[in-house]
Tab-separated table of C-alpha atoms in Angstrom:
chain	number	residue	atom	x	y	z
J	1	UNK	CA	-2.097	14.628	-16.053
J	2	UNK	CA	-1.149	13.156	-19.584
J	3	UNK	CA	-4.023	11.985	-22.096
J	4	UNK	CA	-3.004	9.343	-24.721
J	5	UNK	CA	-6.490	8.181	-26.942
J	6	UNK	CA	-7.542	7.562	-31.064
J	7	UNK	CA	-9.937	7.912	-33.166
J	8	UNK	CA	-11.776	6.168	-35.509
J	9	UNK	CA	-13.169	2.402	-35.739
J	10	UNK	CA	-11.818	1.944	-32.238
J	11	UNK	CA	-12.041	4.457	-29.579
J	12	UNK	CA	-9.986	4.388	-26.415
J	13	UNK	CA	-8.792	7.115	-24.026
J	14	UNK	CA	-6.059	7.049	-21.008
J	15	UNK	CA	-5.170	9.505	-18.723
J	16	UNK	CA	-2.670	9.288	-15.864
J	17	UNK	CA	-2.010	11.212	-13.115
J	18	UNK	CA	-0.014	10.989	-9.901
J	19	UNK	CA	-3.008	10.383	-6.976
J	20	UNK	CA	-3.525	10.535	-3.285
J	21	UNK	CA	-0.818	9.253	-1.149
J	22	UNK	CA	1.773	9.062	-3.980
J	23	UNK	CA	0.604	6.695	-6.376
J	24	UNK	CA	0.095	6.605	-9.953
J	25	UNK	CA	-3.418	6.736	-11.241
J	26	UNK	CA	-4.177	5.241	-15.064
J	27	UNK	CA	-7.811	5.640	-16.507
J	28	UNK	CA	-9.274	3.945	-19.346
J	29	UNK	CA	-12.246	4.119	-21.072
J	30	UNK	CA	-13.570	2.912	-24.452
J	31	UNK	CA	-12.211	0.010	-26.267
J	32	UNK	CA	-8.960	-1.700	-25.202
J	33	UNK	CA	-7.889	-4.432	-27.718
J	34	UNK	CA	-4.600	-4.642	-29.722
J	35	UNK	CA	-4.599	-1.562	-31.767
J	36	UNK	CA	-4.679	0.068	-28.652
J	37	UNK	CA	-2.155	-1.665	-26.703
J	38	UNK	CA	0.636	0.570	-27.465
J	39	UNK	CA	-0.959	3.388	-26.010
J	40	UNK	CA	-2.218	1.202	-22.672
J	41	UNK	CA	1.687	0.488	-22.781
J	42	UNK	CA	2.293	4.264	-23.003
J	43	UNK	CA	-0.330	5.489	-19.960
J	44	UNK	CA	1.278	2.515	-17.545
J	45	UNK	CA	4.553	3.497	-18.008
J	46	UNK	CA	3.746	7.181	-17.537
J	47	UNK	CA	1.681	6.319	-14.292
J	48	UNK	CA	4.816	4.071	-13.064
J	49	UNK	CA	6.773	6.840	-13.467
J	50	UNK	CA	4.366	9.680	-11.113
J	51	UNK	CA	4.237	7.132	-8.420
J	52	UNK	CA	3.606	3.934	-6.335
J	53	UNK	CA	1.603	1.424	-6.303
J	54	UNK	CA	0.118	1.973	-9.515
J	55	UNK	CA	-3.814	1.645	-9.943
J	56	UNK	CA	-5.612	1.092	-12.909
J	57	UNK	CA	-9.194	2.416	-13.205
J	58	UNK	CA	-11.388	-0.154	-15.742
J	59	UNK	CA	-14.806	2.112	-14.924
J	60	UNK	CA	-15.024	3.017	-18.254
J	61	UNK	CA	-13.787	0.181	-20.144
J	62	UNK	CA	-16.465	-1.103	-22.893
J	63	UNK	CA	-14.577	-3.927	-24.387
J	64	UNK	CA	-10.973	-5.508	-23.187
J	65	UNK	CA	-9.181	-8.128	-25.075
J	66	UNK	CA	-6.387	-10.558	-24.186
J	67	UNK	CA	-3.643	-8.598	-25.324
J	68	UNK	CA	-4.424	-5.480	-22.547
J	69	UNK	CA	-4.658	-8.308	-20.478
J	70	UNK	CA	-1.189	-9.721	-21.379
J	71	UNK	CA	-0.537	-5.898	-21.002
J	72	UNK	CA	-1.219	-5.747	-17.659
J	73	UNK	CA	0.479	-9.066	-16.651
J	74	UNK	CA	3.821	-8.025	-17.941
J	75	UNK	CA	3.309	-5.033	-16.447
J	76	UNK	CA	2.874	-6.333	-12.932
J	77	UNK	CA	5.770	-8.340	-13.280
J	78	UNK	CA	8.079	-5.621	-14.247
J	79	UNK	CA	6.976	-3.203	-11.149
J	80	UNK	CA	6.954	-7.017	-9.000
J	81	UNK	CA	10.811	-7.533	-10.160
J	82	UNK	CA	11.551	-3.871	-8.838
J	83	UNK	CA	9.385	-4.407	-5.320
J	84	UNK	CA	6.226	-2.206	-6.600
J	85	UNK	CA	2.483	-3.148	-7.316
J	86	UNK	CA	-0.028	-2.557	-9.719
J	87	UNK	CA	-3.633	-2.909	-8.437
J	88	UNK	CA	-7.281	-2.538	-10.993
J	89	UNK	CA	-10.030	-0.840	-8.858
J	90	UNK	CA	-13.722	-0.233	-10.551
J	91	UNK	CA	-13.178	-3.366	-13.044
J	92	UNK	CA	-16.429	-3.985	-15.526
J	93	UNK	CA	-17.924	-7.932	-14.434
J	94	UNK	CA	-16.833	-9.044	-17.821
J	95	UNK	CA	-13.592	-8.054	-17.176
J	96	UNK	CA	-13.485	-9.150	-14.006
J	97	UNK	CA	-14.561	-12.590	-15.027
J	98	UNK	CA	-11.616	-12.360	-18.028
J	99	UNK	CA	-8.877	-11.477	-15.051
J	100	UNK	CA	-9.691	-13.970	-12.680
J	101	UNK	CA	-9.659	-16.876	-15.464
J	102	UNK	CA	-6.023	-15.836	-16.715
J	103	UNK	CA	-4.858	-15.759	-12.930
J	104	UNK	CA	-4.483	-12.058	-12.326
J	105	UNK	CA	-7.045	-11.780	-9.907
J	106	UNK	CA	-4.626	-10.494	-7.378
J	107	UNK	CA	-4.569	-7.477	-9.649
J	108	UNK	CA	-8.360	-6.899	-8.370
J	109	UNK	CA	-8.634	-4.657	-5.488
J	110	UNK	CA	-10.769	-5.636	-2.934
């Protein structure tokens, strides 16, 4: 397991780790908005990289802006071009609602 975060006016923390069945697990919680896009950028490549599909965990998400959403999207389209997915699992309703209006809701596990 590898922890990325930050401190001060903005607070967010990642962790990865390989899962169950071979995939890679990301975790956020806090506050996901640009100044903390490099190190969302950081956790999903690291999870890529200890397995597949790769699942992002939003349970502890507070606030999440559009550029950890463009995150994501470029994301899934880089694993898509190489035949892997990326799914979200335990995604706050106001991100949910944010997803589903820029057309990632296929991201959203059922």
């Amino acid at each position: 397991m590898r922890d990325f975060g930050i401190s001060g006016d903005t607070i967010v923390a990642i962790s990865t780790a390989p899962g169950r069945g071979g995939i890679g697990v990301v975790r956020l919680s806090g506050e996901a908005d640009l100044s903390t896009r490099p190190l969302l950028l950081r956790g999903l490549d690291d999870a890529a990289a200890a397995g597949d599909p790769v699942e992002v965990d939003l349970g502890g998400v507070r606030f999440f802006d559009s550029s950890c959403l463009g995150a994501l999207g470029s994301f899934r389209a880089r694993l898509g071009a190489d035949g892997r997915t990326c799914r979200l699992v335990d995604v706050p309703a106001r991100t949910r609602r944010l997803i589903e209006l820029a057309g990632l809701g296929d991201l959203l596990a059922a």
